[in-house]
Short mmCIF file of C-alpha atoms in Angstrom, two decimals:
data_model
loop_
_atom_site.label_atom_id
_atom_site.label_comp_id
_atom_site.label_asym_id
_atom_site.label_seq_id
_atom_site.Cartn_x
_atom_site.Cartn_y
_atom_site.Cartn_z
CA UNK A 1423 -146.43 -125.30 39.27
CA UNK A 1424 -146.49 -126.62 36.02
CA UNK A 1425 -147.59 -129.95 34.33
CA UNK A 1426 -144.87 -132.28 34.67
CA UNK A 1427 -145.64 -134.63 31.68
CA UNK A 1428 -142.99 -135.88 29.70
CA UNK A 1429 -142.37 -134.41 26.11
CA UNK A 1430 -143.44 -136.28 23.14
CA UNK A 1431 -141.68 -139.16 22.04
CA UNK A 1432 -141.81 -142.49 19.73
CA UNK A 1433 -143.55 -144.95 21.62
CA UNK A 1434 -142.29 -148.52 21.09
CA UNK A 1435 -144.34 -150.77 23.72
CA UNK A 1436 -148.03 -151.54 22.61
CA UNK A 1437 -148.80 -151.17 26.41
CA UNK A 1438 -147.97 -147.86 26.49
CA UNK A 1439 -150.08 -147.07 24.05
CA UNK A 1440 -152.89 -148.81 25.81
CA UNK A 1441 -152.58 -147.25 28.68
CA UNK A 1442 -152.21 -143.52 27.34
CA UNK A 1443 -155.24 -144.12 25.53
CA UNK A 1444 -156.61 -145.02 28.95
CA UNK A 1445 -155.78 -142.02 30.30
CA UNK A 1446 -157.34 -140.01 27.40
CA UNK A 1447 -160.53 -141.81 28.07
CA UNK A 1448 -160.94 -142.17 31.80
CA UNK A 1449 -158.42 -140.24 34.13
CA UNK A 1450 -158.35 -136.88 35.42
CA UNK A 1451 -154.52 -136.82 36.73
CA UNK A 1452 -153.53 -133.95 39.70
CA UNK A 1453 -152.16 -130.87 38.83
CA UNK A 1454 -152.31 -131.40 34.63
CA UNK A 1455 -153.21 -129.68 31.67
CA UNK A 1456 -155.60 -132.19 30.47
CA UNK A 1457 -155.64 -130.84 27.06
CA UNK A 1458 -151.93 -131.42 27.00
CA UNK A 1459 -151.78 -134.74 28.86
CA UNK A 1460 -154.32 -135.80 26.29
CA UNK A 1461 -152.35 -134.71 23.25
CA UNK A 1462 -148.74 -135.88 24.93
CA UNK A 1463 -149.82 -138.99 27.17
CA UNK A 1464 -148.44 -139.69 30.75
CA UNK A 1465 -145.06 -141.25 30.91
CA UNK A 1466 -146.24 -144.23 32.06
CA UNK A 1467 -143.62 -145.47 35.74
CA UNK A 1468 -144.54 -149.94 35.65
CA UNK A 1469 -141.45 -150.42 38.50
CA UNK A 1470 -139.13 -148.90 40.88
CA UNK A 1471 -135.96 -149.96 43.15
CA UNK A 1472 -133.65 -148.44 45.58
CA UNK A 1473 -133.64 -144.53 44.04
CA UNK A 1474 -134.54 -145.71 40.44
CA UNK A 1475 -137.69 -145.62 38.46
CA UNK A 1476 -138.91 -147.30 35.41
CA UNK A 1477 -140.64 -146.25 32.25
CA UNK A 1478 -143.10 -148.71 30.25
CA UNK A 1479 -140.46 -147.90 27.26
CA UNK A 1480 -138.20 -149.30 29.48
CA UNK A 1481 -136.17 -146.60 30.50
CA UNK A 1482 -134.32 -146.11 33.73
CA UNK A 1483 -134.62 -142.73 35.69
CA UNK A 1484 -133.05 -141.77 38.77
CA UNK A 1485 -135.77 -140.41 40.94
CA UNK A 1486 -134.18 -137.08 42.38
CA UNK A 1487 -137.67 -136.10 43.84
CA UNK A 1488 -137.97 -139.54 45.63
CA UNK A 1489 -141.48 -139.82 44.31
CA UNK A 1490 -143.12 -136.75 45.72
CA UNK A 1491 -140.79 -135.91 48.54
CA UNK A 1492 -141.80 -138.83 50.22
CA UNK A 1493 -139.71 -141.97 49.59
CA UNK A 1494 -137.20 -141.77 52.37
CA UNK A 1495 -136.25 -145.01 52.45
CA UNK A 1496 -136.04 -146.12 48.84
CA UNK A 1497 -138.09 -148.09 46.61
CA UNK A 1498 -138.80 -151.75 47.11
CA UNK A 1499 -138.40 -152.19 51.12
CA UNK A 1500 -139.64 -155.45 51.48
CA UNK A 1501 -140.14 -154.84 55.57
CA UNK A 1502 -143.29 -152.52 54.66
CA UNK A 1503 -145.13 -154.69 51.96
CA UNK A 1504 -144.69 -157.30 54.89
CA UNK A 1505 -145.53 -155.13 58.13
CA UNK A 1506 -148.77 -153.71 55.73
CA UNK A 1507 -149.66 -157.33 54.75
CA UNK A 1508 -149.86 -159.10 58.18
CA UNK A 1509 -151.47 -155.88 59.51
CA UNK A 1510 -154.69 -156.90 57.07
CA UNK A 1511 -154.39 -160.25 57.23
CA UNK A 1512 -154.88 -159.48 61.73
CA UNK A 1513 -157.24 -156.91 60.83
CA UNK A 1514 -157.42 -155.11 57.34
CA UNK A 1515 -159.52 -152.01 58.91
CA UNK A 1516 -161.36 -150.54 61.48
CA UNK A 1517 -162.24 -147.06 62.46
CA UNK A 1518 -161.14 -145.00 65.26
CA UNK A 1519 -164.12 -143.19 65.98
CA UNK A 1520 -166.42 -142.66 69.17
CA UNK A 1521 -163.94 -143.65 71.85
CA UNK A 1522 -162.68 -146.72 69.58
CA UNK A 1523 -158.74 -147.83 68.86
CA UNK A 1524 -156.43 -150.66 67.76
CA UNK A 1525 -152.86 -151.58 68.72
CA UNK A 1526 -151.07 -150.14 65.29
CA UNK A 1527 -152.87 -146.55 65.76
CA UNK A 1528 -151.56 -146.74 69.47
CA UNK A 1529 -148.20 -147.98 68.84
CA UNK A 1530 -147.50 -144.88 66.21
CA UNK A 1531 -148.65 -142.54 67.68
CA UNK A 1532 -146.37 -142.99 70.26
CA UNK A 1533 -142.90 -143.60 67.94
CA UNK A 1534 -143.73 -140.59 66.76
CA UNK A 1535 -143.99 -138.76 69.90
CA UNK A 1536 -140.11 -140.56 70.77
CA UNK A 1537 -139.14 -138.53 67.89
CA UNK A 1538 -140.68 -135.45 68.00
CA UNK A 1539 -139.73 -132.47 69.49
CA UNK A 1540 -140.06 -131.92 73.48
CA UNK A 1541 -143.68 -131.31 74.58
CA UNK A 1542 -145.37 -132.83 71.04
CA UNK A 1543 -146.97 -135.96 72.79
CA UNK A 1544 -150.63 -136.31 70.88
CA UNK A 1545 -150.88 -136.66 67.49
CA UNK A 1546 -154.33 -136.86 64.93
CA UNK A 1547 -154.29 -138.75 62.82
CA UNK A 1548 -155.36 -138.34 58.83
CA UNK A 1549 -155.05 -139.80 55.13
CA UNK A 1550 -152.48 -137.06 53.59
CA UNK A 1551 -150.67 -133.64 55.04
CA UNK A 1552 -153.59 -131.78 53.04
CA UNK A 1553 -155.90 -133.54 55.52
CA UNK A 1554 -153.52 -132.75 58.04
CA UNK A 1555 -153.98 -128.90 57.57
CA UNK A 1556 -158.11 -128.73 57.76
CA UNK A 1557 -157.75 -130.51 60.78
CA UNK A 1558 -155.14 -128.23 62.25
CA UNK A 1559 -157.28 -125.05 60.97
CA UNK A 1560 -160.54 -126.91 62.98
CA UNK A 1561 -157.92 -127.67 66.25
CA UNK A 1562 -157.06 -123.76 65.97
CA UNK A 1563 -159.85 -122.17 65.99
CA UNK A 1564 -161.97 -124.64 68.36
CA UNK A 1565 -158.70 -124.19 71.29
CA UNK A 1566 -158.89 -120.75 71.34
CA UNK A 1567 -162.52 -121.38 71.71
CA UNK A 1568 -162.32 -123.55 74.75
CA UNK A 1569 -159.73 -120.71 75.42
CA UNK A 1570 -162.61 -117.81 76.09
CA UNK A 1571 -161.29 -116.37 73.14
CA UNK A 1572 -163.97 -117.41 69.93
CA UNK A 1573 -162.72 -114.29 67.80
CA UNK A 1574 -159.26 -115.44 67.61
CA UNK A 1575 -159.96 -117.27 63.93
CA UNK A 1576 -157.58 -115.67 61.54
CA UNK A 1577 -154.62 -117.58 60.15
CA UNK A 1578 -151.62 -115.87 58.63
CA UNK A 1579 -149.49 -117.88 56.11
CA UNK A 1580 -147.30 -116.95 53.58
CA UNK A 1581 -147.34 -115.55 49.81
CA UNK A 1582 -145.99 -119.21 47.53
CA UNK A 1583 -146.69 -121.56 50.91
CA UNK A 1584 -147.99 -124.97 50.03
CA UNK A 1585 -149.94 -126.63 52.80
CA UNK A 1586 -152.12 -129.17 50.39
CA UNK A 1587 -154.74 -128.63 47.88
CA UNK A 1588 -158.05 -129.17 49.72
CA UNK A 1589 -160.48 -125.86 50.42
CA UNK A 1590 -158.61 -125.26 53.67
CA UNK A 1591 -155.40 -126.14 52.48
CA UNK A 1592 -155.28 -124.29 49.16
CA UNK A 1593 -156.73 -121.11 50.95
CA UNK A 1594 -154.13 -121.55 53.76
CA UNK A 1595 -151.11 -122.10 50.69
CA UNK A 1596 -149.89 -118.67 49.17
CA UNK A 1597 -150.33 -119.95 45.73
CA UNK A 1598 -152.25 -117.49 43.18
CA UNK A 1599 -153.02 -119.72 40.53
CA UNK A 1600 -154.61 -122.15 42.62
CA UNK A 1601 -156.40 -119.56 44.56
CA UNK A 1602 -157.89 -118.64 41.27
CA UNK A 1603 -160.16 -121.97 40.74
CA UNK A 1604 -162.65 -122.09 43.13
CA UNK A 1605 -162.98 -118.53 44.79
CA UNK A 1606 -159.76 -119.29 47.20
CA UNK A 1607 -158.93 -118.35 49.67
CA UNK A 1608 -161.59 -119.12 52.76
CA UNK A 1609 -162.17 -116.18 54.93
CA UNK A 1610 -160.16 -115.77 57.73
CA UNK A 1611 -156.91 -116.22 56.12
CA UNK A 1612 -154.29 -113.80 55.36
CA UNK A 1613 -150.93 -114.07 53.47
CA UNK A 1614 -147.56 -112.43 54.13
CA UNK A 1615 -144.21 -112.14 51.74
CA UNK A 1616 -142.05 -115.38 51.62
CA UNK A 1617 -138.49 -115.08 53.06
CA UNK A 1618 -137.00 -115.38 49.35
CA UNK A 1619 -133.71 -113.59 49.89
CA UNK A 1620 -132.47 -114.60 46.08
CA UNK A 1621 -135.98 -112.83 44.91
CA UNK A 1622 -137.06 -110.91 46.51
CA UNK A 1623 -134.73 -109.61 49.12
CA UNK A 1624 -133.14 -106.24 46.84
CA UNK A 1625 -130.42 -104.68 48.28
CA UNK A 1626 -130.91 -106.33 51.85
CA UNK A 1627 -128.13 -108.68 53.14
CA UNK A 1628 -130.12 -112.28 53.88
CA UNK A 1629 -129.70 -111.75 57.65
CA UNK A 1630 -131.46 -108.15 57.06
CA UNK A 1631 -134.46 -109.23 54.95
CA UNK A 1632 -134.57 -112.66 57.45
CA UNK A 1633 -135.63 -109.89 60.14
CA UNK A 1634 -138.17 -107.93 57.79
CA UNK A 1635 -139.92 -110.67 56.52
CA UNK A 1636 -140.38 -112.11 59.92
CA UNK A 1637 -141.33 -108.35 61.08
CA UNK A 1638 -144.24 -108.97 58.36
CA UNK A 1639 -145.47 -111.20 60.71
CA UNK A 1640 -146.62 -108.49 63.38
CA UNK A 1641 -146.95 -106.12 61.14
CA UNK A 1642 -149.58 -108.34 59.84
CA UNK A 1643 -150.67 -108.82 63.48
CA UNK A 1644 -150.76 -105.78 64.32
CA UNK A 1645 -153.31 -104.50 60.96
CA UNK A 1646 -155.70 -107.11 61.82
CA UNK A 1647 -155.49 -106.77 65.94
CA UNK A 1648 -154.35 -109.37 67.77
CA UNK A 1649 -157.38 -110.48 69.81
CA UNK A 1650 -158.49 -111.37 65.70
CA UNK A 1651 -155.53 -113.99 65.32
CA UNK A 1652 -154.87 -117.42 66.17
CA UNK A 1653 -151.55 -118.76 64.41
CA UNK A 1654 -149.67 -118.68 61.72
CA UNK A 1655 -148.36 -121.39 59.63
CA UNK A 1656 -145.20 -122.15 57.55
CA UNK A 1657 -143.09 -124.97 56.36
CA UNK A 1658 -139.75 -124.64 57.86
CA UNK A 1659 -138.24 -124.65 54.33
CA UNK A 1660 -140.96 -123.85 51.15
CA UNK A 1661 -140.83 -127.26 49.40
CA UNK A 1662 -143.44 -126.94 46.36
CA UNK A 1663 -142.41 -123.01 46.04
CA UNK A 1664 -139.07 -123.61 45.45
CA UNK A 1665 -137.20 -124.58 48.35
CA UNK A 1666 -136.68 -121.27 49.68
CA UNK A 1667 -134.15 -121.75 52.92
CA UNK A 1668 -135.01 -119.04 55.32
CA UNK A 1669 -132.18 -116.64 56.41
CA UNK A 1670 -130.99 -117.49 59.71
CA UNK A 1671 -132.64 -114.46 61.50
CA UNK A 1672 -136.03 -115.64 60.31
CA UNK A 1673 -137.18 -118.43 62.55
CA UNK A 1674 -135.79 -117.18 65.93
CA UNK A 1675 -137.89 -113.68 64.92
CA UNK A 1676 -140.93 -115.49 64.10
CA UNK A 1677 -140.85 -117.31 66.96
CA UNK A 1678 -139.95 -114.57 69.80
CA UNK A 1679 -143.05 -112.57 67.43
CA UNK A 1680 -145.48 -115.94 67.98
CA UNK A 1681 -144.70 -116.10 71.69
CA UNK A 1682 -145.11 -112.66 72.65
CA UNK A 1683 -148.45 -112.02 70.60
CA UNK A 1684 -149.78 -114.95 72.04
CA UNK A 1685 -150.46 -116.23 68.54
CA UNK A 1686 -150.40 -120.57 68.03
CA UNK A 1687 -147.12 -121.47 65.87
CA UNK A 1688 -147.83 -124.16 63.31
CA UNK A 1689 -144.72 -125.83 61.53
CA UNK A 1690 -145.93 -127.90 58.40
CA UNK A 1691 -143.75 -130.75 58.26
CA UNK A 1692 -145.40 -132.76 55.36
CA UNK A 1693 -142.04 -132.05 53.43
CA UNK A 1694 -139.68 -131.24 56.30
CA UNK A 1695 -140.82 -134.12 58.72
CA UNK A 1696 -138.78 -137.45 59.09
CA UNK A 1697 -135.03 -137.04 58.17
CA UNK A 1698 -135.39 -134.63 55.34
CA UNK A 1699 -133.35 -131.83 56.68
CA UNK A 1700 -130.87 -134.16 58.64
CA UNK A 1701 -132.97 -134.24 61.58
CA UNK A 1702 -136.37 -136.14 62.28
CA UNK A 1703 -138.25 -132.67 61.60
CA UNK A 1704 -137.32 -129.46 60.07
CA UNK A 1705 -138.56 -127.96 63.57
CA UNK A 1706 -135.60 -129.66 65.46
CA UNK A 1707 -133.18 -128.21 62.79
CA UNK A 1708 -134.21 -124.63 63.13
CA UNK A 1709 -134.77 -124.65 66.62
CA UNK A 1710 -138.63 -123.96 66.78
CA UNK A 1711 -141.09 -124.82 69.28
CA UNK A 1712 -144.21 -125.81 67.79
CA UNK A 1713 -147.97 -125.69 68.50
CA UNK A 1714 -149.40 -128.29 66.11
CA UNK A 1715 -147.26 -129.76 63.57
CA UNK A 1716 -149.09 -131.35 60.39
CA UNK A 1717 -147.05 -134.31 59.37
CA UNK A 1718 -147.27 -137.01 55.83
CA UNK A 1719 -145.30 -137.58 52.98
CA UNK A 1720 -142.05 -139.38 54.92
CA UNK A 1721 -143.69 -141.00 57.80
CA UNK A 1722 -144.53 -144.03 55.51
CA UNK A 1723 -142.40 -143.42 52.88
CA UNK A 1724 -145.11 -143.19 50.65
CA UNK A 1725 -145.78 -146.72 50.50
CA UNK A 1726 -149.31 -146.30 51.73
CA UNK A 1727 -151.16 -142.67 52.42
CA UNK A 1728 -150.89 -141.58 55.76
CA UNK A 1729 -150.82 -138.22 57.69
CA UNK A 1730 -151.44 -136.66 60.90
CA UNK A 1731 -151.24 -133.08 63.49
CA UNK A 1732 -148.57 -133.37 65.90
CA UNK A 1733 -150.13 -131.33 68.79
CA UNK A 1734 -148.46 -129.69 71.58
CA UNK A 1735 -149.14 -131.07 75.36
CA UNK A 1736 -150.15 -126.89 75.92
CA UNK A 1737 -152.61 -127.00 73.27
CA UNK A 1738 -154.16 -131.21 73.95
CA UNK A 1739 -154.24 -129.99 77.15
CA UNK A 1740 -157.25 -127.47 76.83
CA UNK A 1741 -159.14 -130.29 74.73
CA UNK A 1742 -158.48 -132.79 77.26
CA UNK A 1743 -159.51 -130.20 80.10
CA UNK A 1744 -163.05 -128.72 78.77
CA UNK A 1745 -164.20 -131.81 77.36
CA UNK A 1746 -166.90 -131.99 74.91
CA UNK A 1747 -166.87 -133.91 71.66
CA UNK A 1748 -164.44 -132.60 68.98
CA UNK A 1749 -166.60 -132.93 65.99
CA UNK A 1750 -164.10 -134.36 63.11
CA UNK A 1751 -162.36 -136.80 61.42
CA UNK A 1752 -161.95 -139.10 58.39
CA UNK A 1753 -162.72 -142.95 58.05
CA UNK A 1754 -159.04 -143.64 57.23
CA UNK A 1755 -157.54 -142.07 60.39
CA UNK A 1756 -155.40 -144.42 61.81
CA UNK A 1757 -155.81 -146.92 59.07
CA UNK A 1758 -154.34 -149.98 60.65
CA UNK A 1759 -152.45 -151.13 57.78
CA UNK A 1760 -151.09 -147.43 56.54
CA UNK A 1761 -150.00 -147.38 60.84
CA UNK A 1762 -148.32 -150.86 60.40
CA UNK A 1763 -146.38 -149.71 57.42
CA UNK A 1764 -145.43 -146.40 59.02
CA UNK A 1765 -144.46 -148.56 61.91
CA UNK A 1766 -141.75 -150.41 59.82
CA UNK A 1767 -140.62 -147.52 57.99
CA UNK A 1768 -139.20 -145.90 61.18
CA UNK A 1769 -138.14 -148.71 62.18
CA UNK A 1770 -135.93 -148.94 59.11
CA UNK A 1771 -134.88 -145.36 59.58
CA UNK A 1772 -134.04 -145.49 62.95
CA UNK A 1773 -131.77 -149.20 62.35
CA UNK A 1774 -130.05 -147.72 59.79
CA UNK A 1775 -129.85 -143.90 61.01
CA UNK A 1776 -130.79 -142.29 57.81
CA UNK A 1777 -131.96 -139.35 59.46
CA UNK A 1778 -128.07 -139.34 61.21
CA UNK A 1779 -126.79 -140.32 57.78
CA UNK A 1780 -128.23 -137.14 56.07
CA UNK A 1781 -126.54 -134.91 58.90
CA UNK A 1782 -123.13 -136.33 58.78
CA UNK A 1783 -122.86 -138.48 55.80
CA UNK A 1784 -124.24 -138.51 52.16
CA UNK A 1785 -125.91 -134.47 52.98
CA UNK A 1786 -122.62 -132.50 53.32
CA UNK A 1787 -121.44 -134.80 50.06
CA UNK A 1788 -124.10 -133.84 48.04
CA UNK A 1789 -124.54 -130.50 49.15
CA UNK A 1790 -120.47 -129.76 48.53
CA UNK A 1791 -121.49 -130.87 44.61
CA UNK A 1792 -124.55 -128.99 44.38
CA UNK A 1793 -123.15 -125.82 45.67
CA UNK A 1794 -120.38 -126.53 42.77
CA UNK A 1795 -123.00 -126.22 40.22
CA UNK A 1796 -123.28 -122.48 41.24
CA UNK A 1797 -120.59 -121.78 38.66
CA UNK A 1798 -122.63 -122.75 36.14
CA UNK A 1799 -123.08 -120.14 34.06
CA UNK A 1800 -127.04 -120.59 33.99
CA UNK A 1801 -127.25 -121.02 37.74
CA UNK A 1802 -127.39 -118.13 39.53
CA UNK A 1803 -127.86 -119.55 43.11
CA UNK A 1804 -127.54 -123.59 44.49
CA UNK A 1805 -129.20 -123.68 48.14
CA UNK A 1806 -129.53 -126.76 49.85
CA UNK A 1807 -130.16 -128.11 53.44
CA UNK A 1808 -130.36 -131.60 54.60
CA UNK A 1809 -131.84 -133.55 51.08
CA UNK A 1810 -133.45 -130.80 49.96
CA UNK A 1811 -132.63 -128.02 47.35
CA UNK A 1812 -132.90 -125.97 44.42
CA UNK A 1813 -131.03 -124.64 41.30
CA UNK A 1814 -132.03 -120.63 40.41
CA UNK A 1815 -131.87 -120.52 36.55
CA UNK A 1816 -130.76 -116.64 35.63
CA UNK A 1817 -129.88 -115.31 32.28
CA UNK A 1818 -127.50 -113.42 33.78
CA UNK A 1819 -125.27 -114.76 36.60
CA UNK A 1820 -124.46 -112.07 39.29
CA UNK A 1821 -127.60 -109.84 38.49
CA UNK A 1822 -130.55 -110.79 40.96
CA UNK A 1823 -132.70 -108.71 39.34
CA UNK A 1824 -132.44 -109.90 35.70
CA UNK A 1825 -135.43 -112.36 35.13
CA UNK A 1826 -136.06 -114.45 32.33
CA UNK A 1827 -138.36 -112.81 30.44
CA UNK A 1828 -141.38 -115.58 30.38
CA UNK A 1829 -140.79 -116.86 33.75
CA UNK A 1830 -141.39 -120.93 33.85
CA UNK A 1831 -140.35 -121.51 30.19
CA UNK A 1832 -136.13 -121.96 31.13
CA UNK A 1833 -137.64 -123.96 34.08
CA UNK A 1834 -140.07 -126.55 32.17
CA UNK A 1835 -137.30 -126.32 29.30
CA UNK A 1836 -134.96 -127.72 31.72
CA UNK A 1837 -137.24 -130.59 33.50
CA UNK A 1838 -137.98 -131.83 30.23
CA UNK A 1839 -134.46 -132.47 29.00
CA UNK A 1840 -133.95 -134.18 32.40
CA UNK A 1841 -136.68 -136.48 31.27
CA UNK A 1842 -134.96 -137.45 28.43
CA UNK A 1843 -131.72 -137.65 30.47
CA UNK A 1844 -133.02 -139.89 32.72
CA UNK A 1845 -133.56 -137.89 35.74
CA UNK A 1846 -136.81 -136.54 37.76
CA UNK A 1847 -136.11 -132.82 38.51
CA UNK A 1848 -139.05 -130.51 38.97
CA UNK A 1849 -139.19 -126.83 37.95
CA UNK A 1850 -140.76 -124.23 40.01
CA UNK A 1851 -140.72 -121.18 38.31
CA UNK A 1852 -137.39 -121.40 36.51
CA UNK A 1853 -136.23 -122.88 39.81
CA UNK A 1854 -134.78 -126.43 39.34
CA UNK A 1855 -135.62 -128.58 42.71
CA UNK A 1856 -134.46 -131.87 43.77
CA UNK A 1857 -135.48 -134.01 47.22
CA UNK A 1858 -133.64 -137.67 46.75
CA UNK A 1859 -134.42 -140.80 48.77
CA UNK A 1860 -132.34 -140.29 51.72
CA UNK A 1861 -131.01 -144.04 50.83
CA UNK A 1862 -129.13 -141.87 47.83
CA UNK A 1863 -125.65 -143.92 47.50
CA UNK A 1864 -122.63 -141.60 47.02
CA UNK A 1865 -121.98 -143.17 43.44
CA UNK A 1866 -125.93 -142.34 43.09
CA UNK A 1867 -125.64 -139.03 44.01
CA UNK A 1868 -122.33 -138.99 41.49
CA UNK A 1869 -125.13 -140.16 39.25
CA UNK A 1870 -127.63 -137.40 39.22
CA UNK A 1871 -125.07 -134.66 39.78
CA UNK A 1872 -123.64 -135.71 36.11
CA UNK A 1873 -127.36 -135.98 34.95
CA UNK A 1874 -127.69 -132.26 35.92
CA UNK A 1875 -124.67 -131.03 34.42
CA UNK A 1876 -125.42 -132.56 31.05
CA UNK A 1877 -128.84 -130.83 31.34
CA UNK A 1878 -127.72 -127.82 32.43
CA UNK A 1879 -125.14 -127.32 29.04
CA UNK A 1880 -127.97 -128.32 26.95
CA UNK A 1881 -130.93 -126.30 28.51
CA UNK A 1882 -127.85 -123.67 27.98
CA UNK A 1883 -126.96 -124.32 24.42
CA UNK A 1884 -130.66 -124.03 23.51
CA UNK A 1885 -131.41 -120.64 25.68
CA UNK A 1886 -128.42 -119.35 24.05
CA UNK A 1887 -129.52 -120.42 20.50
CA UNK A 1888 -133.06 -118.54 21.23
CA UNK A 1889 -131.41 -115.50 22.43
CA UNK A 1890 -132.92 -115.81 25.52
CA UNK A 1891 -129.65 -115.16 27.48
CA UNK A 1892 -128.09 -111.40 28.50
CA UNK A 1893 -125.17 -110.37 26.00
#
């Protein structure tokens, strides 16, 4: 995952200037080379509107990663500043612990529940999905407590998984670099291969190495013993590893695997959740039947930090059942404002059937362009489901094995000339990703597409210019 700070350029505004000098002096900024952002300076975003961004230079860019996969419905949705400012002026905050609630907490919990899929009635609330996933590590291990069955505490997950960047999170993501700072991961977490056909899957058709890299899974099982595990976890499609789109024999194996071995099944929908994959979650779309479910990101578009644990009735059940107090939780869970503002946003989705509209409408016409851009001769695959894909950059089109050789450098190459072409496109690897507002506009999406071809021929032009390209 690497820094995602602009490249160097003139700066013109004497506020910019200010406030990169701030950030020199006082800010430690996520997932950055500090030494870099210090020498470069943060592009510095002062506005934002419908799927467009603003620089402090002034600059418009089209926001193709609608924030950080979050901003379903668009920038500047008046409804939510409103439904978040009433909500404080009524009551700005109270907590919901020991046996305590208020309406907007309530009222959420059950939308959500309308839209979730059959049997997911309860849901836990928390301040982000990476809050979402140490609670739904706790939930795990204390049901198959209250089960009779303490030793079942192992989690499996997956080899480039992103489920947050907390202790439990981090260790429960597949991610090696992070797993380097801080002695990651936790005990009692394993890690299996990713279902990364373009990648990793050799000379196995995608339906083939969609059943072996679900037969990982008890494989896995079946090397640490089964009375050992409790669940495993994966997003229905890798977001922050590169949007890697499971074959379509993946998630019925995995599940038939989860339900035999009598292991929990935990679909992260921080990414997937709430219209991205042209249902309201990414569960519903592959047909999987959930345990637990941790949930963020789309549920308030972003607009303020909320997340949760959708939990199955089978699994609330045995808390409700044995009783006893279930000893966590944060002091924003259930903030009433965040609710209120979550509250609006589906409201908004639901009037104007964005989740419907990425199924039927303004999905297929993006994915019919994207999919185009597989001729390009530096693409070597386009993937994309719902709102949601990714561009493979190859140096030699038709050869899966052929790598660049520094892998990131074509990728970060790339996302900085979409900088300067006005477009937010992350690299993963040398993997180009995109996840628009669902709002995205046909002429929009005509918009970016253009973007991406432009910096596509240049990133080109200069790999070809380096000699970084096959003969």
């Amino acid at each position: 995952m690497q820094s995602e700070v602009a490249m160097s350029k003139p700066v013109n505004n004497p506020k910019t200037r200010e406030w990169q000098a701030m950030s020199r002096e006082h800010h430690l900024a996520p997932f950055s080379d500090y030494q870099q952002l210090a020498e470069v300076g943060p592009r510095i975003i002062t506005k934002a509107e419908g799927v467009y961004l603003w620089d402090s230079e002034g600059n418009k860019i089209l926001d193709g990663m609608a924030g950080l996969w979050c901003v379903a419905v668009g920038y500047g949705r008046e409804e939510l500043v409103q439904a978040a400012a009433a909500q404080m002026r009524e009551l700005p905050f109270y907590n919901t612990f020991f046996m305590t609630a208020h309406p907007p907490v309530l009222e959420l919990a059950k939308a959500i529940a309308e839209l979730a899929p059959a049997g997911m009635n309860h849901v836990f609330f928390t301040g982000s999905g990476s809050e979402g996933n140490d609670t739904m590590l706790r939930m795990v291990r204390h049901y198959w407590a209250l089960k009779g069955k303490p030793s079942k505490k192992v989690i499996i997950s997956r080899v480039n998984g992103y489920h947050g960047s907390t202790v439990a999170g981090a260790s429960l993501g597949g991610m090696k670099f992070m797993h380097e700072q801080g002695d990651l991961p936790i005990p009692g977490i394993e890690h299996i291969p990713q279902p990364y056909w373009f990648g990793e899957g050799g000379d196995m058709s995608p339906d083939e190495f969609g059943v072996w890299a679900a037969g990982e899974l008890e494989r896995a099982i079946d090397r640490l013993g089964e009375d050992k595990v409790a669940a495993f976890i994966a997003e229905p499609v890798q977001g922050a590893g590169g949007v890697i789109i499971p074959p379509d024999t993946y998630w019925p194996e995995v599940s038939r695997i989860c339900r035999k071995r009598g292991i929990l099944l935990v679909a992260d929908e921080v990414i997937c959740g709430f219209g991205r994959l042209g249902s309201w979650f990414g569960s519903q779309h592959y047909g999987i039947e959930p345990d637990l479910m941790p949930i963020a990101k789309g549920l308030s578009s972003g607009y303020l930090p909320i997340g949760g644990v959708m939990v199955a009735d089978r699994v609330a059940d045995a808390f409700i059942e044995k009783g006893g107090e279930f000893f966590h939780g944060y002091t924003y869970s259930g903030h009433p404002a965040c609710c209120a503002a979550a509250l609006a946003n589906l409201e908004i989705m639901q009037r104007e059937k964005l989740v419907e509209r990425v199924a039927d409408d303004i999905g297929p016409y993006l994915q019919a362009k994207w999919r185009a851009l597989g001729d390009h001769p530096l693409v070597g695959e386009a993937r994309m489901v719902g709102l949601v894909g990714a561009l493979e950059l190859v140096p030699a089109r038709g050869d899966r094995s052929r790598k660049f050789a520094s892998v990131g450098e074509a990728g970060t190459l790339c996302r900085d000339l979409c900088f300067d072409n006005g477009l937010v496109m992350r690299a993963v690897r040398d993997s180009m990703i995109i996840s628009p507002p669902l709002v995205l506009s046909h002429e929009e999406a005509d918009d970016m597409i253009a973007r991406i071809v432009r910096t596509l021929d240049q990133t080109h032009a200069a790999l070809k210019k380096d000699g970084r390209l096959a003969a």
